[in-house]
Coordinates of C-alpha atoms in Angstrom, one line a residue:
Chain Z
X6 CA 71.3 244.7 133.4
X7 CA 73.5 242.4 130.8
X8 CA 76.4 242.5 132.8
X9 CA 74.4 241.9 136.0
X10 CA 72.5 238.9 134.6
X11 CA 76.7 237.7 133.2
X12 CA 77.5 238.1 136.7
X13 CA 74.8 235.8 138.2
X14 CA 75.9 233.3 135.2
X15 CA 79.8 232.8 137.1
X16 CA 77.8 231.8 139.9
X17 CA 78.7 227.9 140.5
X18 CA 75.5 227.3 142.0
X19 CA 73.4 229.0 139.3
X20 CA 75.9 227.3 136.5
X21 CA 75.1 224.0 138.1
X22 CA 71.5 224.5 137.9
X23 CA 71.5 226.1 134.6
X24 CA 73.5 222.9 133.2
X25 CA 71.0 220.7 134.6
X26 CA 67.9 222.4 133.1
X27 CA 69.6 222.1 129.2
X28 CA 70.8 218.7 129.8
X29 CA 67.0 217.7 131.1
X30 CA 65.7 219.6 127.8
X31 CA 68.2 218.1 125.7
X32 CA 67.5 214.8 126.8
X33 CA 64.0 214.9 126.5
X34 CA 64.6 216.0 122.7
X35 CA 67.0 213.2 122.1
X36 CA 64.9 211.0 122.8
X37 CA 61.8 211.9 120.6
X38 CA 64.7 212.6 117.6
X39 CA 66.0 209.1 118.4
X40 CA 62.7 207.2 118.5
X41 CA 62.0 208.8 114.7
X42 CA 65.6 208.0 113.5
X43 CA 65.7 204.6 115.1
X44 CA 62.3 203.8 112.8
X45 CA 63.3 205.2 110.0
X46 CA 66.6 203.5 110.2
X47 CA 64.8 200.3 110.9
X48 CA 62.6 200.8 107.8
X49 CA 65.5 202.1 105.3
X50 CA 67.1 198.9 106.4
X51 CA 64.3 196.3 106.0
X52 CA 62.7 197.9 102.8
X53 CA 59.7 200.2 104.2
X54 CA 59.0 203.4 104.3
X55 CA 58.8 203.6 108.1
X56 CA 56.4 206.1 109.8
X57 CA 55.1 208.3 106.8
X58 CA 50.7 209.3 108.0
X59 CA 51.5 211.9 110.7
X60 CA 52.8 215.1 109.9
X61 CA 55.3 215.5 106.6
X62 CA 57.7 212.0 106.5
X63 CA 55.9 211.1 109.6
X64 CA 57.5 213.8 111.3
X65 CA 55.1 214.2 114.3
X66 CA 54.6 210.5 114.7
X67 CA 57.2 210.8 118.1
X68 CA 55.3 213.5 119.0
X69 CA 51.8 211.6 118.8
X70 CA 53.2 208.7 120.9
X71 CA 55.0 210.4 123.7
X72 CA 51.3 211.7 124.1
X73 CA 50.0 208.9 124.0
X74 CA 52.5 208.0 126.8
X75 CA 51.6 210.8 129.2
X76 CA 47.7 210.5 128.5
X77 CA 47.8 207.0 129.5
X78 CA 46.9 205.6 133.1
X79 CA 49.8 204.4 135.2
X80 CA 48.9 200.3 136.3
X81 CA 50.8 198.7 139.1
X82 CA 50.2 194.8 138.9
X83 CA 48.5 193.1 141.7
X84 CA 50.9 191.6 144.0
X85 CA 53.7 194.0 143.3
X86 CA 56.2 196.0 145.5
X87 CA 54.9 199.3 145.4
X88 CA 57.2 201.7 146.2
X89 CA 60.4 199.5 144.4
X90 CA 57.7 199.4 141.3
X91 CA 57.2 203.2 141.2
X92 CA 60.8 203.7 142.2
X93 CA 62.4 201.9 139.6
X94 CA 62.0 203.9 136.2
X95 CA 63.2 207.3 138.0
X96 CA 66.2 205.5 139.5
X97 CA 66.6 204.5 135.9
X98 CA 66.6 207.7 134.5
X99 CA 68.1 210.7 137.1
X100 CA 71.9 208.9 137.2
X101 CA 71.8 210.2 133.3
X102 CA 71.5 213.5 133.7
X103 CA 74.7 213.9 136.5
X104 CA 76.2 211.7 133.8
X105 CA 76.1 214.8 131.1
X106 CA 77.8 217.3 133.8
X107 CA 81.0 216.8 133.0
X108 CA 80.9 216.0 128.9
X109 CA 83.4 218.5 127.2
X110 CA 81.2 219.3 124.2
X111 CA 83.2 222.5 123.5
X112 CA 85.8 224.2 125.8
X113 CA 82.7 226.7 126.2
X114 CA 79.9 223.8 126.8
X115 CA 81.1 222.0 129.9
X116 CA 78.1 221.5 132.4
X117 CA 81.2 220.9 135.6
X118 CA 85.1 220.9 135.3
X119 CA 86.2 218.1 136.9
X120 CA 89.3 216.0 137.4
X121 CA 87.3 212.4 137.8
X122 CA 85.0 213.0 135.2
X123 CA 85.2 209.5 133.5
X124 CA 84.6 207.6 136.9
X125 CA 81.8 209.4 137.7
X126 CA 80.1 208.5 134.4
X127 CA 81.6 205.1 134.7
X128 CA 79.7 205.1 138.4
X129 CA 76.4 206.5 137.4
X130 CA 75.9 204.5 134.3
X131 CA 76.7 201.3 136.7
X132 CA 72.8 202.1 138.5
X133 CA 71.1 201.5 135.4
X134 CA 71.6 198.0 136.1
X135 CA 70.6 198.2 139.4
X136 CA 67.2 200.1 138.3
X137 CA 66.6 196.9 135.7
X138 CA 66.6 194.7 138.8
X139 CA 64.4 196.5 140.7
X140 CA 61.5 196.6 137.9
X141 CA 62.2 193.1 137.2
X142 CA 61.7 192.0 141.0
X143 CA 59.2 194.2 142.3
X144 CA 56.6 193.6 139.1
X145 CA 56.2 190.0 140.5
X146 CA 56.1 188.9 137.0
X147 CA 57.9 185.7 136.1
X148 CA 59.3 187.4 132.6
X149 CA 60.1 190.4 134.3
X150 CA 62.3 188.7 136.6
X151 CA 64.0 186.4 134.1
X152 CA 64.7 189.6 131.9
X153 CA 66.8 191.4 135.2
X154 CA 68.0 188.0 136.3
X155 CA 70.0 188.0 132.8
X156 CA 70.8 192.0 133.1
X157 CA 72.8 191.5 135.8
X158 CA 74.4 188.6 134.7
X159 CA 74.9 190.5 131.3
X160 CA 76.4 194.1 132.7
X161 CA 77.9 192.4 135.5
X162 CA 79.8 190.4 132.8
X163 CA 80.5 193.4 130.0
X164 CA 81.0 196.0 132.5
X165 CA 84.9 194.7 133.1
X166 CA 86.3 194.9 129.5
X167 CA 84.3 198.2 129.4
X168 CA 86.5 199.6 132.5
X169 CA 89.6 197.6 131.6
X170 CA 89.7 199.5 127.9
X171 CA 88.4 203.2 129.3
X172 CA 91.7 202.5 131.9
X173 CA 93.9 202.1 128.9
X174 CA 93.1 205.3 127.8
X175 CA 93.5 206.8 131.0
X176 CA 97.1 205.5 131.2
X177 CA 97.7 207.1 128.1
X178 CA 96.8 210.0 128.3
X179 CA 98.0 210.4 132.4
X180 CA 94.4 212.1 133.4
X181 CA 90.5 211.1 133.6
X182 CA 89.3 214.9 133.2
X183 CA 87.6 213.9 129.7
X184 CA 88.4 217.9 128.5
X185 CA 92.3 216.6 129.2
X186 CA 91.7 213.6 127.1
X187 CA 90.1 215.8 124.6
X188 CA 93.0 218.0 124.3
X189 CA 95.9 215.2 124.0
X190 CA 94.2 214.3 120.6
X191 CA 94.2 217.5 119.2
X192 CA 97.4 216.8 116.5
X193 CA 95.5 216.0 113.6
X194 CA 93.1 213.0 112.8
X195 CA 95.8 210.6 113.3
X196 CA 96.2 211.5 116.9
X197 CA 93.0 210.7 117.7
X198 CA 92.5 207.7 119.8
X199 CA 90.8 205.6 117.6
X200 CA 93.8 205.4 115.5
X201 CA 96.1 204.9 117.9
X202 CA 94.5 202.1 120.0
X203 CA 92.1 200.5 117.7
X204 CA 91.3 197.4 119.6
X205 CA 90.7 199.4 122.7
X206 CA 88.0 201.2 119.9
X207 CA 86.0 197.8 119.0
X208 CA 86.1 196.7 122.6
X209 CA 84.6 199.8 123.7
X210 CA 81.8 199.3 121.3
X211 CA 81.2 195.8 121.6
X212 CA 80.8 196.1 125.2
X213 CA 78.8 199.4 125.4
X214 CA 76.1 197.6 122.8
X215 CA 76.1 195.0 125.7
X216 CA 75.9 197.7 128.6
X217 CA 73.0 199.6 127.0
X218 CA 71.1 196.4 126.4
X219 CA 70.5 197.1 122.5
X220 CA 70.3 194.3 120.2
X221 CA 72.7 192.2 119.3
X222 CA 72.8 192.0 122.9
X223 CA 69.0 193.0 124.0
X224 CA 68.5 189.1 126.0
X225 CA 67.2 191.5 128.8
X226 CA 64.2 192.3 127.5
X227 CA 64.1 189.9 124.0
X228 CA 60.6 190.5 122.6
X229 CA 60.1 187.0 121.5
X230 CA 61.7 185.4 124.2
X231 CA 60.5 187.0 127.4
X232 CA 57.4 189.0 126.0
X233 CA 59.2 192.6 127.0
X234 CA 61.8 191.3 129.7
X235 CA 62.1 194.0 133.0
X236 CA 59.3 196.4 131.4
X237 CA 56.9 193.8 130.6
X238 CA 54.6 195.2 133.6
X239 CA 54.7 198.5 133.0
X240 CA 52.6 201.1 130.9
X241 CA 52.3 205.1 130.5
X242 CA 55.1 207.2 131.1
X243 CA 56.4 204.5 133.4
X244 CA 57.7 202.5 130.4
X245 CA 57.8 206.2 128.9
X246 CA 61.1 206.8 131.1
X247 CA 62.8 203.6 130.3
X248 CA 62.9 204.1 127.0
X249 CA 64.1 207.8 127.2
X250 CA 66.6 206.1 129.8
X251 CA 67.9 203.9 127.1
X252 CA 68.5 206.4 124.4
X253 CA 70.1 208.8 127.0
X254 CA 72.3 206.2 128.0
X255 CA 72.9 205.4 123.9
X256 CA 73.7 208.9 123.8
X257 CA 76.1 209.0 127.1
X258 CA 77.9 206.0 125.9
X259 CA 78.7 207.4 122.0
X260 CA 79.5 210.8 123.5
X261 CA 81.5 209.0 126.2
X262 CA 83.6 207.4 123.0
X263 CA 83.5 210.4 120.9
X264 CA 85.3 211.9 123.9
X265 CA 87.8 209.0 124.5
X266 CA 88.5 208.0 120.7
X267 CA 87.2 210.3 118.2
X268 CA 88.8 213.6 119.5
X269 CA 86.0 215.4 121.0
X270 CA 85.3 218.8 119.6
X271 CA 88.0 218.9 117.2
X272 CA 87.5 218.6 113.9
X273 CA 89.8 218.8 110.6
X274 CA 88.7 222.3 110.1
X275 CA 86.3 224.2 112.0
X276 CA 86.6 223.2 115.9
X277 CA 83.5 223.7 117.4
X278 CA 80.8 221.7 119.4
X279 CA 79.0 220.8 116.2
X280 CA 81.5 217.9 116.0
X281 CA 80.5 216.4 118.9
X282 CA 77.4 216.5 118.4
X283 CA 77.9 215.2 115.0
X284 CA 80.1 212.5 115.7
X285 CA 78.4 211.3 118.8
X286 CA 75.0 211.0 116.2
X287 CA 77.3 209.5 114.1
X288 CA 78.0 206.6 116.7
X289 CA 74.1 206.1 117.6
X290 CA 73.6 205.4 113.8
X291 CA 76.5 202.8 113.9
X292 CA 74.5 201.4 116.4
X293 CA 71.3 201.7 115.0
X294 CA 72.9 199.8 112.4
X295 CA 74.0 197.2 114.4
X296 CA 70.8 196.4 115.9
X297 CA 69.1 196.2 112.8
X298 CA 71.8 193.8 111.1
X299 CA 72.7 191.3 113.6
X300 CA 70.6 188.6 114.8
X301 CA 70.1 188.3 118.7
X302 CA 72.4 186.2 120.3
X303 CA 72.3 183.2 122.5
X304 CA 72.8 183.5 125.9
X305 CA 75.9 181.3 126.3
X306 CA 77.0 182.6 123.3
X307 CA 77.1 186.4 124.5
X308 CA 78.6 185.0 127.6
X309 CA 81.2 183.5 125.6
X310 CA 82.3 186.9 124.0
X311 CA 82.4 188.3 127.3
X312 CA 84.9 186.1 129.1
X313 CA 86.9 184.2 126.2
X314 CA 87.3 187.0 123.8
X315 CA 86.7 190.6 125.5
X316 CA 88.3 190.4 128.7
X317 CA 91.7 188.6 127.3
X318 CA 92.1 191.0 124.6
X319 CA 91.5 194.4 126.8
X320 CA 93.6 193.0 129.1
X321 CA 96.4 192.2 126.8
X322 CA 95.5 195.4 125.4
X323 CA 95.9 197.4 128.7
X324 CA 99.5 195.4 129.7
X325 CA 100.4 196.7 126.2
X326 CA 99.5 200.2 126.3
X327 CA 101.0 200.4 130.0
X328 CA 104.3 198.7 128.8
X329 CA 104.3 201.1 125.5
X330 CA 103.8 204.5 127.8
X331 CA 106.6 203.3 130.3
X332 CA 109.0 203.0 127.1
X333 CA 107.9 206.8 125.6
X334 CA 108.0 208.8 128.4
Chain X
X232 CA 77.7 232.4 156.4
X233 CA 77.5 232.1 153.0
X234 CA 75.6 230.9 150.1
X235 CA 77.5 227.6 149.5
X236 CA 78.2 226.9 153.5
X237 CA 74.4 226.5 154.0
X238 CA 74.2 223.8 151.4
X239 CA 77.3 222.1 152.2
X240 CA 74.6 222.3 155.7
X241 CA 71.8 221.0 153.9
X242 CA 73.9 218.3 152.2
X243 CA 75.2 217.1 155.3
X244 CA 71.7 216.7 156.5
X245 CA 70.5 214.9 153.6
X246 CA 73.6 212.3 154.0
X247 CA 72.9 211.9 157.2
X248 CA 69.0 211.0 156.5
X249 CA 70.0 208.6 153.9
X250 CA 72.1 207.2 156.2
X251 CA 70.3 206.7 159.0
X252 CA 66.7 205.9 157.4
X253 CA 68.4 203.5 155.0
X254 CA 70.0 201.8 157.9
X255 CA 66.1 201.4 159.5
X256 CA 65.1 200.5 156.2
X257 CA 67.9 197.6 156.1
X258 CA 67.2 196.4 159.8
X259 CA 63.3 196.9 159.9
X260 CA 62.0 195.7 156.6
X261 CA 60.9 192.0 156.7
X262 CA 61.7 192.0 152.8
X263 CA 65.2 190.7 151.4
X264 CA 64.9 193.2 148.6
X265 CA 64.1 196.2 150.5
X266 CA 66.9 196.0 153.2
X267 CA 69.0 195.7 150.0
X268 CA 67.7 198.7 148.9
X269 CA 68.2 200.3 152.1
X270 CA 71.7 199.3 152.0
X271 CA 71.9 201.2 148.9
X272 CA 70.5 204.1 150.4
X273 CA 73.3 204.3 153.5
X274 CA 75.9 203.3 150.9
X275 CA 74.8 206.8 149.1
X276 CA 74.5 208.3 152.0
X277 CA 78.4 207.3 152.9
X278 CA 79.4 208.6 149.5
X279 CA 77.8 211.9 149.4
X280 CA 79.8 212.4 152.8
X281 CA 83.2 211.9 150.8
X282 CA 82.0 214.1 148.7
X283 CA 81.5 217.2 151.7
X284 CA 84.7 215.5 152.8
X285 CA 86.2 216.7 148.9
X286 CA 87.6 212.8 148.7
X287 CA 85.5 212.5 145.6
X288 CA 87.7 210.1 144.0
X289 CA 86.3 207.6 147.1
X290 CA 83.0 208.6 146.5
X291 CA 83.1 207.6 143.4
X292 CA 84.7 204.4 144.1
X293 CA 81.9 204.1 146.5
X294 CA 79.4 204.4 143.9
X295 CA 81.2 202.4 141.0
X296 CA 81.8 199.2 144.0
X297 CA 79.3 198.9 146.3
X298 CA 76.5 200.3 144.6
X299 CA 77.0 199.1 141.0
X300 CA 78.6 196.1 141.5
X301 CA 78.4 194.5 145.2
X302 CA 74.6 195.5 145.5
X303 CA 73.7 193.9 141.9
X304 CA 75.8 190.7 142.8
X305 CA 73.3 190.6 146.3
X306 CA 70.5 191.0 144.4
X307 CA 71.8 188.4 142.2
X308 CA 72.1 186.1 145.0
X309 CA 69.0 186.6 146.3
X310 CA 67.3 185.6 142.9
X311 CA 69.4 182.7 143.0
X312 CA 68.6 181.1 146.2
X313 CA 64.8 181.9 145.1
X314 CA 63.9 184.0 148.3
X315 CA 61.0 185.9 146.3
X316 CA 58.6 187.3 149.6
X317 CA 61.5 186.8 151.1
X318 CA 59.6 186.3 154.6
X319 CA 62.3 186.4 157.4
X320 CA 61.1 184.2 160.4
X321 CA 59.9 187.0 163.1
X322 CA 57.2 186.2 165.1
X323 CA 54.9 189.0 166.0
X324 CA 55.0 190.6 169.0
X325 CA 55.7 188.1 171.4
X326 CA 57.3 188.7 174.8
X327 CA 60.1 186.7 173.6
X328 CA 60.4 189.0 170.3
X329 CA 60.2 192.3 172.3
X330 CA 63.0 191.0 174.6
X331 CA 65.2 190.3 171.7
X332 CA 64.0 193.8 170.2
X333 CA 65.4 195.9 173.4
X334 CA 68.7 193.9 174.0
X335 CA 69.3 194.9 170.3
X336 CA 68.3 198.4 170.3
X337 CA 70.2 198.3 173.6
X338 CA 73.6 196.9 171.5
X339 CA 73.3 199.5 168.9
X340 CA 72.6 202.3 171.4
X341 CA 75.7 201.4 173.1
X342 CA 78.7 202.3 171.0
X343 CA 76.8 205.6 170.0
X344 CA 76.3 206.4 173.6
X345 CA 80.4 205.5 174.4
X346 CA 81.7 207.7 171.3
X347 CA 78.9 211.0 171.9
X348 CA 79.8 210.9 175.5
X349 CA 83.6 211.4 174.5
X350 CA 82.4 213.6 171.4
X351 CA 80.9 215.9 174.5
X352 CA 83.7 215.5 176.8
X353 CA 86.3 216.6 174.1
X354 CA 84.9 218.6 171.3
X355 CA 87.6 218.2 168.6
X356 CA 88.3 221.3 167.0
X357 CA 87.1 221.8 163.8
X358 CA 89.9 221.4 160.7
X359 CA 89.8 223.4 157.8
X360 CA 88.8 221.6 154.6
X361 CA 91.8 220.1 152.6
X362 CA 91.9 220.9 148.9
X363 CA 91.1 218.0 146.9
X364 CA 94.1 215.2 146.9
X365 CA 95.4 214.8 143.1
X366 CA 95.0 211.2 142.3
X367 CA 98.7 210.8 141.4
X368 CA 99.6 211.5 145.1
X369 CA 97.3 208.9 146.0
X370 CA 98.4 206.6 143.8
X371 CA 101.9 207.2 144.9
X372 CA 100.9 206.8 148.9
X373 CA 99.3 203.5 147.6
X374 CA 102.3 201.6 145.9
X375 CA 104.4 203.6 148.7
X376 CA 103.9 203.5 152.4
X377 CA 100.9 201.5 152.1
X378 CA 102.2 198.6 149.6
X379 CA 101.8 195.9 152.0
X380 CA 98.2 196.4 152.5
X381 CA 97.6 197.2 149.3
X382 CA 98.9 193.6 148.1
X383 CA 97.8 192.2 151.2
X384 CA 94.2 192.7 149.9
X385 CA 94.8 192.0 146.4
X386 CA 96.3 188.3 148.3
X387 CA 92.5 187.9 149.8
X388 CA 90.9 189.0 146.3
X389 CA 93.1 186.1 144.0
X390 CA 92.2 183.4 147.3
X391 CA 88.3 184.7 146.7
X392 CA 88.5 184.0 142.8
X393 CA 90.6 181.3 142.6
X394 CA 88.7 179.2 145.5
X395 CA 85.3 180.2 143.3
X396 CA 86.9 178.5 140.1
X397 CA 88.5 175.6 142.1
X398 CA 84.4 175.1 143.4
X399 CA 83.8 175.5 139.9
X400 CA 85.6 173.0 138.5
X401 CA 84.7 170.1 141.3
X402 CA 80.7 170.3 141.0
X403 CA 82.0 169.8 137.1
X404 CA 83.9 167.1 137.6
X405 CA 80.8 165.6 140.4
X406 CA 78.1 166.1 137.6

């Protein structure tokens, strides 16, 4: 019976649906954990307690709202593209969960072995974008489509010194299968990447707080600018899977760099898949922090760090690491 | 046949209907936004097809250029130029609309009636599937035999950017 059910397991096809089913599960708990850390965080950070009434340290007050979110009725504005309208939060969230197949959490946890795993997480997390545009047209809302006029601009903009950087890794490491990037930085802590190519580190960073639209960064949907930006129009679980497509991308993007800088799985003692996960949590508080430190920038302003700072220095960056691997090997 | 051939099968067929009903989409819809969309769809369609063709590193291109970044830059266009219905100018159902309906069904049915009249004539012979080409090969083939084009299109990409900045700069100087 054991080995039989074993046997089934081998099966690609059954692997490939089995992966899927966790990574749904795990994102849907990622995102109720993230909603209660990201308020705590916020209140630790301005000096109140946070959510504290439901449930022991406000435990259950996630819980509470995502049923809120799935009790309440779904409203599609008058004069608004049906279909596109509906259409846009799931086109939001599905590219996330293809993005998890091929994340090396242990040499045991890997949803799909592949050889091209980076671009196809670089590919899918490129829709996002594309799913912000959609809600921002198709709500025929003047904010809305102000908040995906400057999402494209934004990504369009942050989404080359993302690339340039991830590329420098490749060429230093020869491969963009992330468990072979995993296992070049397995000599000790100082072999992992974010020693070796620090800028390539903070460029990463800067650009994925950009990509994921989190503040510093947020212009696309700045509460006091643009009422709620793309999602001002929408309600219920429609707005529900934005926001769980925003912390799963937060999550894709600091396991993405957990993969590329911080070693993956490896640890100084005790290699295992509990330091991914920590790490990658690790990240998502850095980020946390970020967006709870910073004040928003202008628009010409984010612009500005964009194309006169980021893009120079990952370029400078890649011609370097390129000149630096001809010269070793 | 087993397990996996009938959903390399079913795959096929899904391309194909993402192909073809996002091409309708593109061509029907009186709506900018929605024949961009249905541009989308056929662009997924083409890159699940690399995919059964086990070129995945194209598919993925596919994805990562012409869905994430020429299809936004569209959409951005269309914002721009402030097409918001976006009402193309087709009458309804005039004689003179239907007549322009037919000679362009008639154009598109042509070159698929030319190429399945030869498919039928002379049924290829079906090749094996090629293992998946490592990327270094390709990269080799690239910078090797196919240098030329390769900087050939790089040639067209600098003329693109750097006749954008020269427009650039004029309106600056005009303003």
């Amino acid at each position: 019976m054991m080995s039989q059910l074993l046997s089934y397991l081998s099966l690609p096809l059954v692997h490939l649906i089995l992966s899927l089913v966790v990574i749904l599960a795990f994102l849907g708990v990622n995102g109720i954990v993230l909603i209660y850390v990201e308020r705590k965080v916020a209140g630790f950070i301005q000096r109140r307690p946070g959510p504290y009434e439901v449930g022991p340290w406000g435990l259950l007050q996630p819980l509470a709202d995502a049923l809120k979110l799935l009790s309440k009725q779904l409203v599609t504005p008058m004069g608004a593209d049906k279909i596109l309208f509906w259409a846009a939060p799931i086109l939001s969230f599905a590219p996330v969960v293809i993005c998890f197949m091929p994340m090396p959490v242990s040499p045991m946890f890997t949803g799909m072995e592949m050889n091209l795993g980076l671009i196809l997480i670089l590919a899918f997390t490129s829709l996002n974008v594309l799913a912000l545009c959609l809600a921002g047209w198709s709500s025929n809302n003047k904010y809305s489509l102000l908040g995906a006029a400057r999402a494209v601009s934004q990504s369009v903009a942050y989404e080359i010194p993302l690339l340039i950087t991830v590329l420098a890794i490749a060429f230093q490491t020869g491969s963009l299968n992330l468990s072979e990037i995993v296992a070049s930085q397995t000599k000790g802590i100082w072999s992992w990447n974010i020693f070796v190519q620090p800028i390539a580190f903070i460029i990463y960073i800067i650009a994925v707080t950009a990509e994921t639209n989190r503040a510093p960064f947020d212009l696309p949907e700045a509460e006091s600018e643009l009422t709620a930006g793309f999602h001002t129009e929408y309600a219920g679980m429609h707005f529900g899977l934005f926001f769980l497509a925003e912390y799963s991308y937060m999550i894709v993007v600091c396991a993405v760099a957990t993969v590329l800088f911080l070693g993956g799985w490896h640890g100084p003692f005790l290699s295992g898949p509990f330091w991914f996960i920590l790490k990658t949590y690790a990240l998502i508080l850095v980020l946390m922090w970020f967006r709870w430190t910073f004040p928003r920038v202008r628009f010409d302003q984010l612009l500005n760090i964009c194309w006169k700072w980021l893009i120079p220095l990952s370029l400078i960056n890649l011609v370097l690491t390129a000149l630096l691997v001809k010269i070793v090997r | 046949m087993s397990m996996m051939e009938y959903l390399a099968y079913a795959a096929f067929g899904l391309y194909l209907f993402l192909i073809v009903a996002g091409g309708l989409a593109a061509v029907l819809s009186k709506n900018l936004i929605r024949s961009l969309v249905g541009l989308i769809m056929t662009l997924f369609g083409v890159a699940g097809m690399y995919f059964l063709m086990s070129a995945p590193f194209i598919a993925l291109m596919q994805i990562l250029i012409y869905v994430g970044a020429v299809s936004v830059l569209i959409f951005f266009a269309i914002m721009l130029t402030r097409a918001p219905g976006g009402e193309s100018g087709i009458e309804g159902s005039t004689p003179k609309a239907l007549k322009r309906g037919l000679l362009a069904l008639a154009t598109a049915l042509m070159p698929a009636v030319i190429l399945g009249a030869i498919i039928i004539r002379k049924t290829p012979e079906t090749l094996p599937l090629k293992p998946e080409t490592a990327l270094t090969v390709l990269g080799e083939f690239l910078t090797g035999p196919f240098a030329l084009s390769f900087e050939l299109i790089s040639v067209v990409l600098f003329v693109a950017m750097a006749g954008a900045v020269l427009l650039g700069f004029e309106r600056r100087k005009s303003e």
